[in-house]
Structures are given as structure tokens and as C-alpha cells.
Coordinates of C-alpha atoms and ligand atoms in Angstrom, one line a residue:
X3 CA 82.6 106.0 99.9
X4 CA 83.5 108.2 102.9
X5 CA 84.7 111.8 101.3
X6 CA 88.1 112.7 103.5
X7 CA 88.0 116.1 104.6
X8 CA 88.5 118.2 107.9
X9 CA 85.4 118.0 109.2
X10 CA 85.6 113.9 108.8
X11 CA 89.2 113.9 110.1
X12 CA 88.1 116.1 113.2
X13 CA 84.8 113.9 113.3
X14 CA 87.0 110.5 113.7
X15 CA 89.3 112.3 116.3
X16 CA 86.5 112.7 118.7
X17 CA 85.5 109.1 117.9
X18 CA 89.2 107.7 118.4
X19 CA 89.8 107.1 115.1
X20 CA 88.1 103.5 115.5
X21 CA 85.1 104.4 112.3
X22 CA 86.8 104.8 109.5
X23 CA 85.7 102.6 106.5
X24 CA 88.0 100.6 104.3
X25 CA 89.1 103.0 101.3
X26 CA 88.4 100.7 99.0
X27 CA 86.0 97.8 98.3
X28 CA 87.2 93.8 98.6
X29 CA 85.1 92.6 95.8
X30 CA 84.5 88.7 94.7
X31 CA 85.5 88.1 91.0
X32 CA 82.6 88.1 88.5
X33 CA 82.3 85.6 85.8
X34 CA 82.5 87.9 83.2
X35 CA 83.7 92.0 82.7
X36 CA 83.7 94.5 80.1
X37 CA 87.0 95.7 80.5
X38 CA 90.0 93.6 82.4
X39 CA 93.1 95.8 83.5
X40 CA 96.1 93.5 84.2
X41 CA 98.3 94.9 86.5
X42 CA 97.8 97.2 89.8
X43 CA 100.3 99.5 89.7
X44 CA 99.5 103.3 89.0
X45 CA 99.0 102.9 85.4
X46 CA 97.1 99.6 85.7
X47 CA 94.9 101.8 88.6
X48 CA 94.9 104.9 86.8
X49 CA 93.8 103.2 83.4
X50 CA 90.6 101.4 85.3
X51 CA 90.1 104.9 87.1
X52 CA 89.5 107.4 84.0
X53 CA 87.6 104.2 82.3
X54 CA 85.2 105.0 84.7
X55 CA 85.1 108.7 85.4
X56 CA 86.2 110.3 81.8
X57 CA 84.4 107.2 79.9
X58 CA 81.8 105.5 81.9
X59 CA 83.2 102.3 81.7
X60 CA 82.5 100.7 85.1
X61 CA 82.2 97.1 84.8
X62 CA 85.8 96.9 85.0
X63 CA 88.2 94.2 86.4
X64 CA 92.0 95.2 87.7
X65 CA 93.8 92.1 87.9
X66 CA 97.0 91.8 90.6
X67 CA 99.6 88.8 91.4
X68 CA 100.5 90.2 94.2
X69 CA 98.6 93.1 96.2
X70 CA 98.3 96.8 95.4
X71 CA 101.2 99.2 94.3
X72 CA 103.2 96.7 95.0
X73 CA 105.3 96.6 92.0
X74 CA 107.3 99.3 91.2
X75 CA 104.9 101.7 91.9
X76 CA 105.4 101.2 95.3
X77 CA 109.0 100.7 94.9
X78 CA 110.1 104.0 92.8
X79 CA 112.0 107.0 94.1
X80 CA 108.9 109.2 93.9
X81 CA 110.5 111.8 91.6
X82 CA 108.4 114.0 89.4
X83 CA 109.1 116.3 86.3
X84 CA 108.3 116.8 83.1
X85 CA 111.5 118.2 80.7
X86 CA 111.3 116.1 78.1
X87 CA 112.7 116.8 75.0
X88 CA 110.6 115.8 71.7
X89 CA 107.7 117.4 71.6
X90 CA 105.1 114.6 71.8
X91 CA 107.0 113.2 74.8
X92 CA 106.9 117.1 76.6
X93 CA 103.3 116.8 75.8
X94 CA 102.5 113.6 77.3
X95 CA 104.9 114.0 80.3
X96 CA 103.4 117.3 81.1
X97 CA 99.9 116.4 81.4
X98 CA 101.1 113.8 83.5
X99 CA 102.3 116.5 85.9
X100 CA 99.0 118.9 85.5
X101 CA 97.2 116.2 86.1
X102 CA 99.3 115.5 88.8
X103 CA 99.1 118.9 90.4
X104 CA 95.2 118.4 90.4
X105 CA 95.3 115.3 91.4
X106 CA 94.5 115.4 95.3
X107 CA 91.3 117.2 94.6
X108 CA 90.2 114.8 91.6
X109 CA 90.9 112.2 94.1
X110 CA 90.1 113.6 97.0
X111 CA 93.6 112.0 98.5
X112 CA 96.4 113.8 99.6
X113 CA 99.2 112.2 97.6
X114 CA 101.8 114.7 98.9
X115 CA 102.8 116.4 95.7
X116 CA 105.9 118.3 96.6
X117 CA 107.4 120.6 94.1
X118 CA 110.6 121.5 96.0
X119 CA 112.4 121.7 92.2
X120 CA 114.3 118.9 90.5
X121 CA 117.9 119.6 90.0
X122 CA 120.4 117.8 87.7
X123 CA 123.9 119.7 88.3
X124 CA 126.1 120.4 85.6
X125 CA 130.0 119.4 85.7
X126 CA 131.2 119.8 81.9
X127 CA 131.2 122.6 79.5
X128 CA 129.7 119.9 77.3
X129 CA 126.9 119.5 79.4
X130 CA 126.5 123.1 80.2
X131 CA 125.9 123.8 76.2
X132 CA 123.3 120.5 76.1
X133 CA 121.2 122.3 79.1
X134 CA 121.4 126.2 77.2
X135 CA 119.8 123.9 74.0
X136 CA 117.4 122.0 76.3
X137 CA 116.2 124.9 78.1
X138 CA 115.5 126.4 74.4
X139 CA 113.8 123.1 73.6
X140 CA 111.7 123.1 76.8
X141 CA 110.8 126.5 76.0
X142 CA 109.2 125.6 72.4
X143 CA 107.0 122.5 74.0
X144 CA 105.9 125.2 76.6
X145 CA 107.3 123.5 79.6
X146 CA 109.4 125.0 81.9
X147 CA 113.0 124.5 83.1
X148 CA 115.9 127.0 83.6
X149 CA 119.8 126.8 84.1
X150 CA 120.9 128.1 87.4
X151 CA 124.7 129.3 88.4
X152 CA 127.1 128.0 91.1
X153 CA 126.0 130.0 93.2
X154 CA 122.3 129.6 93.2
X155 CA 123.0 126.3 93.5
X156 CA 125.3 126.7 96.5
X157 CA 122.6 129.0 98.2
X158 CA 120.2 126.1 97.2
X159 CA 121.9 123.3 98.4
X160 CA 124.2 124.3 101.1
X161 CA 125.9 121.0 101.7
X162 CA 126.9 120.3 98.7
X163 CA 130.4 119.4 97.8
X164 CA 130.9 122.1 94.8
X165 CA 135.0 122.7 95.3
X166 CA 137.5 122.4 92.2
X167 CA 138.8 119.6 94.4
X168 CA 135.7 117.8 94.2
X169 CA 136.1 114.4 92.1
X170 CA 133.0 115.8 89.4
X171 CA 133.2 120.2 90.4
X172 CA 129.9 121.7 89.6
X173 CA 129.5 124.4 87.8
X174 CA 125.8 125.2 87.6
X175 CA 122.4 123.1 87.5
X176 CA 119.8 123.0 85.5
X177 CA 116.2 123.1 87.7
X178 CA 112.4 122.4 86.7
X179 CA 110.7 123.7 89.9
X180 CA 107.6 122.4 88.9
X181 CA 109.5 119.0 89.3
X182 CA 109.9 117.5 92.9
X183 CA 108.1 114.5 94.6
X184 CA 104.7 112.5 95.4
X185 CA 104.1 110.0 98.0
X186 CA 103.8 106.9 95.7
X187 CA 101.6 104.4 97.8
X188 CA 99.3 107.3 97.8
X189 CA 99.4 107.7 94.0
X190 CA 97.9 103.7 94.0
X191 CA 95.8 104.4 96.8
X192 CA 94.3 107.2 95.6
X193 CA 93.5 105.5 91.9
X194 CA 92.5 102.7 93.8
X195 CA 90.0 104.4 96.0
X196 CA 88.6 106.3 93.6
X197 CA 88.3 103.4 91.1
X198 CA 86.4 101.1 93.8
X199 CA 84.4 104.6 94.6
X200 CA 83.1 104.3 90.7
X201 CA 82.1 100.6 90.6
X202 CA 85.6 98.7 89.3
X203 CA 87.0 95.1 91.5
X204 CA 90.2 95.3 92.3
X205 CA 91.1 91.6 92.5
X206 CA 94.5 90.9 94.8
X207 CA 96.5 88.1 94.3
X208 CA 95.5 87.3 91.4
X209 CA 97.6 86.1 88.6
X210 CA 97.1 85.9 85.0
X211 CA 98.0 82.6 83.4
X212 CA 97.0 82.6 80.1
X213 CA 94.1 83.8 77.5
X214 CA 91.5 82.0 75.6
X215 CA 91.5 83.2 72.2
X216 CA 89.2 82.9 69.0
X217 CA 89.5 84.8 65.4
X218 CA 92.9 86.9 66.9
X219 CA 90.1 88.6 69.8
X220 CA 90.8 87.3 73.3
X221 CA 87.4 85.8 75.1
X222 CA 88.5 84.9 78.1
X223 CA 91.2 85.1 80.8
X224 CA 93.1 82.1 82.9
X225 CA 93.4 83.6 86.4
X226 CA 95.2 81.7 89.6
X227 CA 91.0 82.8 90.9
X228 CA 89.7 81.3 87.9
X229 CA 87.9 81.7 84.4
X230 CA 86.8 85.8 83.5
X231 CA 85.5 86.0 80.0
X232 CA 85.8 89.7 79.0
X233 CA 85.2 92.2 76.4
X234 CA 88.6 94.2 76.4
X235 CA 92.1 93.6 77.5
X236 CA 94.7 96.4 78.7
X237 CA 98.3 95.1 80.3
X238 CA 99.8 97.4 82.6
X239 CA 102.7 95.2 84.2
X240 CA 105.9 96.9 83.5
X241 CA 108.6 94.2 83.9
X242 CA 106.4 91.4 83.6
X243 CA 105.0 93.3 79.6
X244 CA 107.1 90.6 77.7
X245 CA 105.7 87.6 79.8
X246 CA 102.0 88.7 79.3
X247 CA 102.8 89.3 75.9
X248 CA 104.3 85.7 75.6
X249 CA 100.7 84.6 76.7
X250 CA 99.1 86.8 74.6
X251 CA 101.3 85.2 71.5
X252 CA 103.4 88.1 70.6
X253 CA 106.9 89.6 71.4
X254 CA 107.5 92.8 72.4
X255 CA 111.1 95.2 72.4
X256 CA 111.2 95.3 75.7
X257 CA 113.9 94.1 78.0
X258 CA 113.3 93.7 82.3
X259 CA 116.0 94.9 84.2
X260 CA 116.6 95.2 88.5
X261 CA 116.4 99.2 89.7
X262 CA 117.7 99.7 92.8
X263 CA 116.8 102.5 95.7
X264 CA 117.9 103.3 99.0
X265 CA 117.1 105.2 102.1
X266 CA 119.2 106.2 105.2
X267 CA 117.4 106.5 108.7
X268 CA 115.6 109.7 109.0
X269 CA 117.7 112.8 109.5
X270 CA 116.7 116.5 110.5
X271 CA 115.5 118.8 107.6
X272 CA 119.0 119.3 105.3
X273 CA 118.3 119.0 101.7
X274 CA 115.2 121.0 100.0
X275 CA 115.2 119.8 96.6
X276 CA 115.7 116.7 94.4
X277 CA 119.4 116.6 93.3
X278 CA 120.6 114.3 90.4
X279 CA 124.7 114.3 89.1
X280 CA 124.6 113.1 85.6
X281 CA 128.9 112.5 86.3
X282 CA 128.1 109.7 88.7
X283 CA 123.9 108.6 88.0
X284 CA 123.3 109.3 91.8
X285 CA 120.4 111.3 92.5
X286 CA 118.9 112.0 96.1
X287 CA 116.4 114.0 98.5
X288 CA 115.0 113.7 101.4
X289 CA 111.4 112.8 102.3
X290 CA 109.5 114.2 104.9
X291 CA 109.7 112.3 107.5
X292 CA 114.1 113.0 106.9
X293 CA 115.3 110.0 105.1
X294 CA 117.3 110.7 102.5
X295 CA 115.8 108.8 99.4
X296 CA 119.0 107.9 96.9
X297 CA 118.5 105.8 93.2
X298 CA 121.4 105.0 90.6
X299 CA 122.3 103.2 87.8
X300 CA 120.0 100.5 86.4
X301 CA 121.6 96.8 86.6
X302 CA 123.0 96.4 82.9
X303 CA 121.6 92.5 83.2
X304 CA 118.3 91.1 82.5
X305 CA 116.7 90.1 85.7
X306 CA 113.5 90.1 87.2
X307 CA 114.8 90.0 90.8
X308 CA 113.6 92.2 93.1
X309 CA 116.5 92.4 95.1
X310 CA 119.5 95.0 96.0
X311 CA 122.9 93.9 95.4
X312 CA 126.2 95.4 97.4
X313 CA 127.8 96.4 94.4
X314 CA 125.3 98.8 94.0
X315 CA 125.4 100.3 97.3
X316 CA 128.6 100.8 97.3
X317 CA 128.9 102.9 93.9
X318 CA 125.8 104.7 95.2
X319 CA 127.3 105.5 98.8
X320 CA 130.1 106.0 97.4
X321 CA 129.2 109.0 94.9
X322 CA 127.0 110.2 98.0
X323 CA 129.5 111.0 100.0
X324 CA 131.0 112.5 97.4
X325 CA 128.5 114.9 96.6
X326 CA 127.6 115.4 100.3
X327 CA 130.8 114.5 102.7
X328 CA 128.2 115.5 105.6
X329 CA 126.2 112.3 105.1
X330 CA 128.9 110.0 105.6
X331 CA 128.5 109.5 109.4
X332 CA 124.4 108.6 108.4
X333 CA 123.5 104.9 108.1
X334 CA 121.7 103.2 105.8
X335 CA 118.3 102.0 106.6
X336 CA 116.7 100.1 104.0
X337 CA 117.4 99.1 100.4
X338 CA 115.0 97.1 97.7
X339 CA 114.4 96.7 93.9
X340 CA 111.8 97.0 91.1
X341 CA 111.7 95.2 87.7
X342 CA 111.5 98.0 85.0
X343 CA 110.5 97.3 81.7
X344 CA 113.6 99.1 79.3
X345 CA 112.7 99.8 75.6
X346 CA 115.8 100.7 72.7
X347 CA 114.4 104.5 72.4
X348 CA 113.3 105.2 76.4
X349 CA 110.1 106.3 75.3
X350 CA 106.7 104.4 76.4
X351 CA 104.3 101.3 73.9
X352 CA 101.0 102.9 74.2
X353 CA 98.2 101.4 72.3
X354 CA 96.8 98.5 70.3
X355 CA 98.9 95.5 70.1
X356 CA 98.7 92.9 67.1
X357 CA 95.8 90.6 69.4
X358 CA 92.8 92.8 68.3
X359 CA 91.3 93.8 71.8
X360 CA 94.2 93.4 74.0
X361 CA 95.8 97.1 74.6
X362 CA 99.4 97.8 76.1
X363 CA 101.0 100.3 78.5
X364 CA 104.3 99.4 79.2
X365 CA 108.3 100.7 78.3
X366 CA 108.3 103.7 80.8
X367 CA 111.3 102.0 82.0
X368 CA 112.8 103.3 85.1
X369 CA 110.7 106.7 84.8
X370 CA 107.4 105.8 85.0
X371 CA 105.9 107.4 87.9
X372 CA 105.9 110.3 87.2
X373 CA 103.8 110.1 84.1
X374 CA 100.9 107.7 86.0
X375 CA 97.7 110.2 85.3
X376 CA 98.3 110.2 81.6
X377 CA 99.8 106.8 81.0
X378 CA 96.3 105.9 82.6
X379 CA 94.2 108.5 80.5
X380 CA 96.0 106.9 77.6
X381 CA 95.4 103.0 78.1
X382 CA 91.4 104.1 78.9
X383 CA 90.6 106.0 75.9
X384 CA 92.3 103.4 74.0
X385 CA 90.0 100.2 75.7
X386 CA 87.6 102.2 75.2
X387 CA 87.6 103.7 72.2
X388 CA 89.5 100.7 70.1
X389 CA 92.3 103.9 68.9
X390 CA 94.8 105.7 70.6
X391 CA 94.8 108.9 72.1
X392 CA 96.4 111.9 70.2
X393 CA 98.7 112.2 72.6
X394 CA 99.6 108.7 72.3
X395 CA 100.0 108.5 68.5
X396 CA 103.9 108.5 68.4
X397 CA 104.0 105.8 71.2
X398 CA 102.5 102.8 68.9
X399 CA 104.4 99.6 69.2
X400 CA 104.4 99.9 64.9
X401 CA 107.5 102.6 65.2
X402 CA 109.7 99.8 65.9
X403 CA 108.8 98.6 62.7
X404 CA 108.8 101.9 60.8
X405 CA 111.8 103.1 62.9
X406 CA 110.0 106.0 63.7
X407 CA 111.8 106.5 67.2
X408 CA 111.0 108.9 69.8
X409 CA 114.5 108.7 71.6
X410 CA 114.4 110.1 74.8
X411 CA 117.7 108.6 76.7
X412 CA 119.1 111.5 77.8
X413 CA 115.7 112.6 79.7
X414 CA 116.0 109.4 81.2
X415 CA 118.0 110.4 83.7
X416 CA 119.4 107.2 84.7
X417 CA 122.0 105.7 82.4
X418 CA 120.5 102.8 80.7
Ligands
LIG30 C1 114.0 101.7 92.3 C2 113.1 102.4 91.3 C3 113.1 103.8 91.3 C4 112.3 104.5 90.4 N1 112.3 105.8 90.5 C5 111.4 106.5 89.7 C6 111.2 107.9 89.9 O1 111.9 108.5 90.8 N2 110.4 108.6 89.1 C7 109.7 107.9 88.1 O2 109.0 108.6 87.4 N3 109.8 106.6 88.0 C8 110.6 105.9 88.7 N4 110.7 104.5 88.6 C9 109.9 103.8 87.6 C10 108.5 103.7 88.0 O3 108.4 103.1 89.3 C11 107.7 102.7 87.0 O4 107.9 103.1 85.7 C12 106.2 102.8 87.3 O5 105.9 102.6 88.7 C13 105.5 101.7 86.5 O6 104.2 101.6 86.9 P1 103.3 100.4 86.4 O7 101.9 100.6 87.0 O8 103.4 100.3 84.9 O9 104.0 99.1 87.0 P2 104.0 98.4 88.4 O10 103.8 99.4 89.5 O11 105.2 97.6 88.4 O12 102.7 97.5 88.3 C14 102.6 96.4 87.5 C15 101.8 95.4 88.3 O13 101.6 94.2 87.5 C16 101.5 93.1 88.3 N5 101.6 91.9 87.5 C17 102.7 91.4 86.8 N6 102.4 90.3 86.2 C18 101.1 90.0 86.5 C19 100.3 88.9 86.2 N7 100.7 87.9 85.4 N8 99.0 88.9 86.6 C20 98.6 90.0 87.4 N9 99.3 91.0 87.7 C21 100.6 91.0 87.3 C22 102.7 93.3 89.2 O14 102.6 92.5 90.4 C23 102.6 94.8 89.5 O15 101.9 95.1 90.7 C24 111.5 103.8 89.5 C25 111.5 102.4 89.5 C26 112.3 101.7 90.4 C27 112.2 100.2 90.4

């Protein structure tokens, strides 16, 4: 595959741009794989990605309905960060964002990173006292994360509505500048390409429909392309997790529920940084081409509709304006929906599953992009070891059994 670089960007100049190669092969489905990933989002792409590189695995199937990043991958806010709270998540969230921050070179694909600082204000005294102890928290999982004043977060944010006056007044932040933003397509892209580069098909519209089964081990998959008997199985399809399972023959805790985004047209340079206020859900920033990016609450019923609705607009407008009264006059371009997979404790399924070589990624919920890398690290060494990672020991779908909870709902962000 073509290696992207100056010299070949400067090379297709000359040439018009009217050479470059597809980044990524169109390959016919094979009757039979090692390894079949359902699911091309990031973690499906990811997973089939370090099966190849960090395990030599390359005779590997991804599996998608629909095309490419097109689920919620390609549908999130883009938001990045890592201040977790329990340790083992802080861990697993943090090598997502090393990973991250290495990522264009491992790739070779610019996925944008941009750590411009994520920023969740504070309005209460409460809340003030939760940041002091998360900050302290942070600081023992060895992840950084600070609390700001008023007036680093006036000088930060200039146009923000901070007055007593204001319906929810601010009175400080708390900011991970590591956190910030990545161009999501080009998080699936760049899996994708460099997946394809090491030998895996990525199969497009292409459904799963159902399994064969014998002695509890699935032997083969129903596809809307056909018959593909297989070795291993891993599921990476976020809302869709209980429907595959249903195939599969099991149930999992996992509910699917409509998240909803927005962006306005494209406005000059206003807003530097990633701004989330936990008094309304709203959180916003501005991309680099100047639309302002804004997400809210999650829709409290189960649907896998992928579909904005006006009532959510107008809570999300609303609190806005609120926060920024200069953005009132600026219209709203587009708005659209993802179906996220939501779990009781907000914490991720990573691991074996009761079907003895099917293996699960799935519950990151409505904050899964940002931990794509080690979600993907974490489904390959388990398909291709038959265990979990470390990393992904607290994860098993057995704590809902042993109510061993890793309860992560107020790093969520989003009210659930
Ligand atoms: C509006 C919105 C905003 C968000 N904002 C953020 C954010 O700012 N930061 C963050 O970290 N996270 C965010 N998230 C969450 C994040 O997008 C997801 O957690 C993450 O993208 C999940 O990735 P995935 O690869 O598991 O799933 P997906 O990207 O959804 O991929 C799953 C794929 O499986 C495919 N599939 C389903 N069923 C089948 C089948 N039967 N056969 C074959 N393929 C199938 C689907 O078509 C899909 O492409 C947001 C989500 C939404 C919807």
C-alpha cells in the first residue's frame, strides 16, 4: 500500500492528484477465515488491526451491514480524554489515549488528534469538592487533570456566559489538556487502511444473520453474502450487541438507546477547547473547519433509531445559548443520531462470552471513541489468545453475575 508522506503528497500535486490508489483493498469473501470481526466501527477495525500487527493473525474477516465507520463511529462528537475514576478503568482509558497520541505514525494517517483540553465547568460547591477528590483520584492512577479558577476559565473561554445572572454561574472548571478531539472517519480509515495493508477483508454490506453452532463452539457464520465457516468470533456492534447476542443464543445487560449530535454552519475561530456543563449535559467545540460540534443528553428510551428528534434540539440550543448568548444569531446545519449500547455500571463487556469462541466488545455506551486503540488491543489478544487481556480483567461480562461493578457514571459525562 502507498505510504502517505510529503514527498507522495507533493508527487500527486505535480500529477493532478488523478494517481492515488484506493486506501484500502475491496476484497471478495473467502469461504472460510481464522478470525471473523463483526462490526466495522473503530473497535471492530481496530480489533482486526492489532490481530494482525501485535499478533500475526492475518487471515481475518471484518464483517459490516452497512459500509465503514458508519455506525457511531462515524456519528460521535469526536471527544477525547481519559479521567476516569477506578483505577482499572484510568488504566484502560489512558492507553486508549497514548495510543491515540501515537496513532498517526502507527498508522501512518493523520487522524487529527487535537488536544486543545477538555473542560467540564463547575457550578456547585458540591461539584467543586467531587472535582478537588477527582483530581486526587486522577493523580493516584497517574493520569492527569487539574481544577482551574473563574478566571482561567474566563481568559480560556472568552465568550462564555460566567455572570451571577447566568441560569447555572460558573465558578471554576476542571480541564484534562491531554483531552480534546480526533477526526473520527479518520480513526476508521486509518484502522481500515492499515488492516487491508496487513492482509484482513473488509467485507461492506454485509450482514450477519445467524451462526451455525456444534458442541457450544460456533462453525460457521450466516451472512446476507453467504456461508463463512470460521475459527474465532469477536462482536464489535455497539447497539446492535444484544441482537448479535440473540443469534449467538445469549442475553446480555445491555440496553440500545438514540444519541444525538449537532453542528451549526461553520463560523470563524471562537472557541479553543472542548467545553462540557454538567448543570445542563450540553457540551460543545468547534471543529476546524468552524462548526460548532454540540451533543447532550442520551434519549431515556430504547430505540435503535438513528434519527434526531426536536425535542432535543431545543433543550440543546437552548442551554447553548445559555452558555454562549453570542451563538444565538448562528444556524444550525446538520443534526443526526447513533445507537449506543448503555450498560447498568457505564463501564465496557470485554472478553469471552458463554459461546466458547465467540468474544465481545460492547457497553462503551455513549463514550466509546475515545477508547477505540485499546478496546481493539483488547478484543485481539482475547481472539487470539482464548483469555482476556490484564487490562481487561475487570471488564468480564461474569461481574454482572458476581456484582463486581466497575461504576463509572459520573465519568460518563452524559447523564444516562
Ligand atoms: C451522537 C454521539 C456522540 C458521541 N460522542 C462521543 C464522544 O464525543 N466521545 C466518545 O468517546 N464517544 C462518543 N460516542 C460514543 C462512540 O461513538 C461509540 O461508543 C463508539 O463509536 C463505538 O464504536 P464501535 O466500533 O463499538 O461501534 P460502531 O461504530 O457503531 O460500529 C458497529 C458496527 O457494527 C455494524 N453492525 C451492526 N449489526 C451488524 C450485523 N448484524 N452484521 C454486520 N455488521 C453489523 C454497524 O453497522 C456498525 O457499523 C458518541 C456516540 C454518539 C451516537
Amino acid at each position: 500500500m502507498q505510504r502517505y508522506s510529503f514527498a507522495t503528497l507533493a508527487w500527486q500535486g505535480l500529477r493532478k492528484n488523478l494517481h492515488w490508489g484506493p486506501a484500502w483493498r475491496e476484497p471478495r469473501l473467502k469461504a472460510s477465515y481464522d478470525a471473523v470481526v463483526i462490526g466495522a466501527g473503530g473497535h471492530g477495525l481496530a480489533t482486526a488491526y492489532y490481530l494482525a500487527k501485535e499478533y500475526g493473525v492475518t487471515n481475518v474477516a471484518v464483517l459490516e451491514k452497512g459500509w465503514l465507520g458508519g455506525g457511531n463511529t462515524g456519528r460521535n462528537t469526536t471527544v477525547v480524554r481519559s479521567d476516569y475514576m477506578f483505577p482499572e478503568s484510568a488504566a484502560l482509558y489512558d492507553l486508549a489515549l497514548r495510543l491515540y497520541e501515537g496513532a498517526a505514525r502507527d498508522l501512518n494517517f493523520n487522524i487529527m488528534l487535537s488536544q486543545r483540553g477538555y473542560m467540564t465547568l463547575i457550578h456547585s460547591q458540591h461539584q467543586e469538592e467531587s472535582v478537588q477528590h477527582k483530581v486526587n483520584w486522577l493523580k493516584c492512577n497517574g493520569v492527569d487533570g487539574e481544577f482551574i479558577s473563574l478566571d482561567e476559565v474566563k481568559r480560556m473561554v472568552p465568550l462564555l456566559n460566567v455572570g451571577e445572572h447566568s441560569r447555572n454561574p460558573v465558578r471554576g472548571a476542571f480541564i484534562q489538556r491531554r483531552g480534546g478531539t480526533i477526526r473520527h472517519d479518520a480513526v476508521a480509515w486509518g484502522f481500515a487502511r492499515g488492516a487491508s495493508d496487513r492482509g484482513v477483508d473488509i467485507i461492506q454490506n454485509c450482514e450477519v444473520l445467524g451462526f451455525e453452532k456444534t458442541n457450544n463452539r460456533i462453525t460457521a457464520i450466516k451472512t446476507s453474502k453467504g456461508r463463512i465457516a470460521c475459527g474465532v468470533v469477536g462482536m464489535a456492534v455497539a447497539g446492535h450487541s444484544t441482537v448479535i447476542a440473540g443469534l449467538a443464543g445469549f442475553r446480555l445487560p445491555v440496553t440500545s438507546h438514540c444519541l444525538q449530535a449537532m453542528v451549526s454552519e461553520p463560523i470563524r475561530p471562537v472557541l479553543a477547547h472542548m467545553v462540557l456543563s454538567p448543570a445542563t449535559g450540553v457540551y460543545i467545540n468547534q471543529t476546524q473547519k468552524g462548526e460548532l460540534v454540540m451533543g447532550s443528553v442520551l434519549d431515556l428510551y430504547h430505540s435503535y433509531g438513528q434519527r434526531g428528534t426536536f425535542c432535543t434540539i431545543e433543550k440543546t440550543i437552548t442551554s447553548v445559548v445559555e452558555m454562549f448568548p453570542a451563538f444565538a444569531q448562528t444556524r444550525l446545519m446538520r443534526h443526526w443520531a447513533g445507537i449506543v449500547d448503555i450498560v447498568p455500571d457505564s463501564s465496557p463487556i470485554l472478553g469471552p462470552t458463554p459461546i466458547d469462541n465467540l468474544h465481545i466488545n460492547c457497553g462503551w455506551g455513549t463514550g466509546g471513541f475515545k477508547a477505540i486503540p485499546a478496546g481493539g488491543m483488547m478484543l485481539a489478544h482475547s481472539l487470539a489468545t482464548g483469555k482476556p487481556h490484564a487490562l481487561a480483567q475487570k471488564f468480564g461480562l461474569d461481574r454482572f453475575r458476581s456484582n463486581r461493578l466497575v461504576d463509572e457514571g459520573a465519568a460518563a459525562g452524559i447523564a444516562h
